[in-house]
């Protein structure tokens, strides 16, 4: 499965609005990626805190994210949202990851976080990434002090920055550019840019500790850090160390995940859940069934045989069966067993599908992170008044996940391990554990829990020089950096060869011995009721169930040279320019365990080595033309143009450009617009991912029991393949994945249009200050590099009225195996024909002195008009806007009231209702069975802060109402409990937090 958090923070609306237009003192912070002027940052914070409509203060030269032009004001043609450290502390975030993955930044777009540990995600389990506009993490560029943060993670699909590596304790603020900026920053800046800005000129020693405790237990977070620094007339140095820990939250820790049901209707307008399978053993809806996608159960405590006459289990029908459950009371037919499948029994939920150990699985996977960060500069007094500077970032992540494993154990026909009354059974032909012989009996055993873990070491070193260039008022900046991500990943797996070896036995005395005793072989347990129930000898488990280890190394080197300064005069001022060269080289080397490479992981994927490198040379330039200033009809009129020439070793060359304009006809109104292009070569893993074979459960076969809805499009398509309405898939779905370099994968291009207005009326002083901004965005990605997802491919193919004759996603599904009816899906990296995202961002901010203090309220809203894609050029656009996990609306509200040393905050986060019924093409009858809609979702948070002379205490509650996620039916979407697997919902519940800071 491929998958693609919420909370809320205040946007400093002034930041989001005014950074782009610079006509209000509530403008965004601006950070100098070359000089990182502490004076400028301080002035920016003072300005934002004042929140007036005064003319912006005169500032030292700065650079606003989204531009390389040095300026003395905050004006820019692109909208920038700024999140301050104070805001994140008041909101209760315990990590920068939580901030960036919150609704206020993402606009409701799904993110990969610690709830995805059991799914295949880019960067491997435990990695947390950021995707703006829902366009994917590889299209969002993350910067630290204006420079790239290299990818980090484990396994072969490392290609995006892991937010775990960021130095939380020394961060001053975060700048979010929600606009394409490839002509400024190069590849990846398709949907936007995240710039993490650290504090400079630190002259103190600071301790900070924060603890977030969940009310219901599990998932607690703690972070402890120290930061220090010193500076003089010609130097500064500062650093930080922090330790972050997040405890595991399991499915058993929350009531709403303890009993995953199908949550279906009865088709006649009954309550949701009334159509669920009733477990004959409990008389209640079955927990963790195996009905379809999102049911999350698995067959256990069952054996498979050829069809035989026997006694039906409670809830089953018929007299012949091929699935059986132990029952010592049965004395006829298959003695000691009752029938739970096959024959006339088509409801597979009659079988046992739930093991209490399933609740030990990770809902939120645990992680420990240690981060060390050092930065400094020294004035050299030569080379144009040069200043040498450096940064060193070291980070170690230890993450793990707990899963649950089913063991399908194939007993060879005629094996002495099979009891006498089953010796005549032939369940299937040869398998990879039967040594080329037929399988007599297959045991479906609830094996228990397994673990996987990742140790990732990330290092980045950067050094550079900046100073005055040869021309008057021109400056230069030259830097080089090297980043390395070195990971070891471990998982527990059954080894196919050892299983086969242990099942090939002969009688020996009172027991059994391996025919081939190599490697200390231990004979498999005899097929008994205890074995089927999962009571397995530990010495045998130790022999066949082994830890397997892989390694991943990702390296990136960058060299950059940039000059900036004035060119000539125009009526509105001096034309400014910035020009530079950049070189990047990256390499990946993922070496899975030898057993994975050899396909020796039983019922798991096989993976080949992923190894490759790429490099790119780029030349770029940017110019800003102040056409008019301080004249009637044009308080400001300026145009900004930028261009970049890119030459990849792998994909050749191309050019990108961006042109933007800013017009302020009167002081209280401004208009901005920009249009740009981008060119992104596929990430290394998208090019070179080693061929990987995997599988989906047979329950993912779209035709499994398709006769339950004989009028559906899917039923018609399944029937066309010659399958009976009661077809039960017995074979897993093969999934073949690989990088696309050898298949002609092409670079992707995109176009980005942004237009917006800002209103800041000059109200009477007694009315307070009001700001409003509205920005329209339209992004189109052509030849987008992506995987469609095997489950999605199958569903879209079999729900297509034209089916295989219509092409589309069915082109990626091979015809069924004529003997086994098994399916094979190709889910490699391809060039999607088009991705398209359109919508609006709205920000409203109001501040007013009320009583003894100051009230500030900020509301931010994102409205998507379209979130669509198509796989092939002749396909129609597939718009998912407003469907599950793709909200059309998402917003936040933040209200603070500050009186002297005290400050209180109320926060609201909202995600719009979503409905997938139309998207899935459900008929009126199906809508009475399947609920694929969720209501509006609201989260409330409150906090209180006291700031002393050299200390500060903040405490509060997140998810004040202890809101749980909404529920949907099984059958189309991955779920957690009955809730959609979606980062926008809070899985942990009400959380109390306290943050303590002390400066020495």
Short mmCIF file of N, CA and C in Angstrom, two decimals, residues 12 34 100 109 139 277 283 299 334 341 470 539 672 690 793 816 834 928:
data_model
loop_
_atom_site.label_atom_id
_atom_site.label_comp_id
_atom_site.label_asym_id
_atom_site.label_seq_id
_atom_site.Cartn_x
_atom_site.Cartn_y
_atom_site.Cartn_z
N UNK A 12 0.28 34.60 11.88
CA UNK A 12 0.68 36.00 11.84
C UNK A 12 0.24 36.53 10.50
N UNK A 34 21.72 34.79 2.91
CA UNK A 34 23.14 35.03 2.75
C UNK A 34 23.75 35.62 4.02
N UNK A 100 4.80 21.75 10.95
CA UNK A 100 4.75 21.76 9.49
C UNK A 100 3.67 20.84 8.94
N UNK A 109 -4.05 18.92 3.22
CA UNK A 109 -3.44 17.88 2.39
C UNK A 109 -2.82 16.79 3.26
N UNK A 139 7.97 17.38 -4.33
CA UNK A 139 7.71 18.65 -4.98
C UNK A 139 7.65 19.81 -4.00
N UNK A 277 -21.39 -8.18 9.41
CA UNK A 277 -21.45 -9.59 9.76
C UNK A 277 -21.55 -9.74 11.27
N UNK A 283 -22.37 -12.84 18.91
CA UNK A 283 -23.66 -12.23 18.67
C UNK A 283 -23.58 -10.75 18.39
N UNK A 299 -7.28 -14.26 8.29
CA UNK A 299 -7.69 -15.61 8.65
C UNK A 299 -6.68 -16.25 9.59
N UNK A 334 -15.23 -34.52 8.87
CA UNK A 334 -13.83 -34.31 9.21
C UNK A 334 -13.75 -34.18 10.72
N UNK A 341 -15.74 -22.43 5.50
CA UNK A 341 -15.56 -21.81 4.19
C UNK A 341 -15.61 -22.83 3.09
N UNK A 470 33.07 43.23 -6.28
CA UNK A 470 33.94 44.21 -6.90
C UNK A 470 33.24 45.54 -7.17
N UNK A 539 12.02 -23.09 19.84
CA UNK A 539 13.24 -23.41 19.10
C UNK A 539 12.99 -23.41 17.60
N UNK A 672 -1.12 41.43 -6.40
CA UNK A 672 0.11 40.74 -6.81
C UNK A 672 -0.26 39.59 -7.72
N UNK A 690 15.46 -0.46 -7.14
CA UNK A 690 15.65 -1.84 -7.55
C UNK A 690 14.33 -2.56 -7.70
N UNK A 793 -5.02 1.19 -8.54
CA UNK A 793 -5.05 0.69 -9.92
C UNK A 793 -6.13 -0.37 -10.09
N UNK A 816 -5.71 -12.20 -16.06
CA UNK A 816 -5.62 -13.19 -14.99
C UNK A 816 -4.89 -14.46 -15.44
N UNK A 834 -0.86 14.13 -16.11
CA UNK A 834 -1.08 15.47 -15.58
C UNK A 834 -1.59 15.42 -14.14
N UNK A 928 -26.90 2.88 0.62
CA UNK A 928 -27.54 2.39 1.83
C UNK A 928 -26.69 1.33 2.53
#
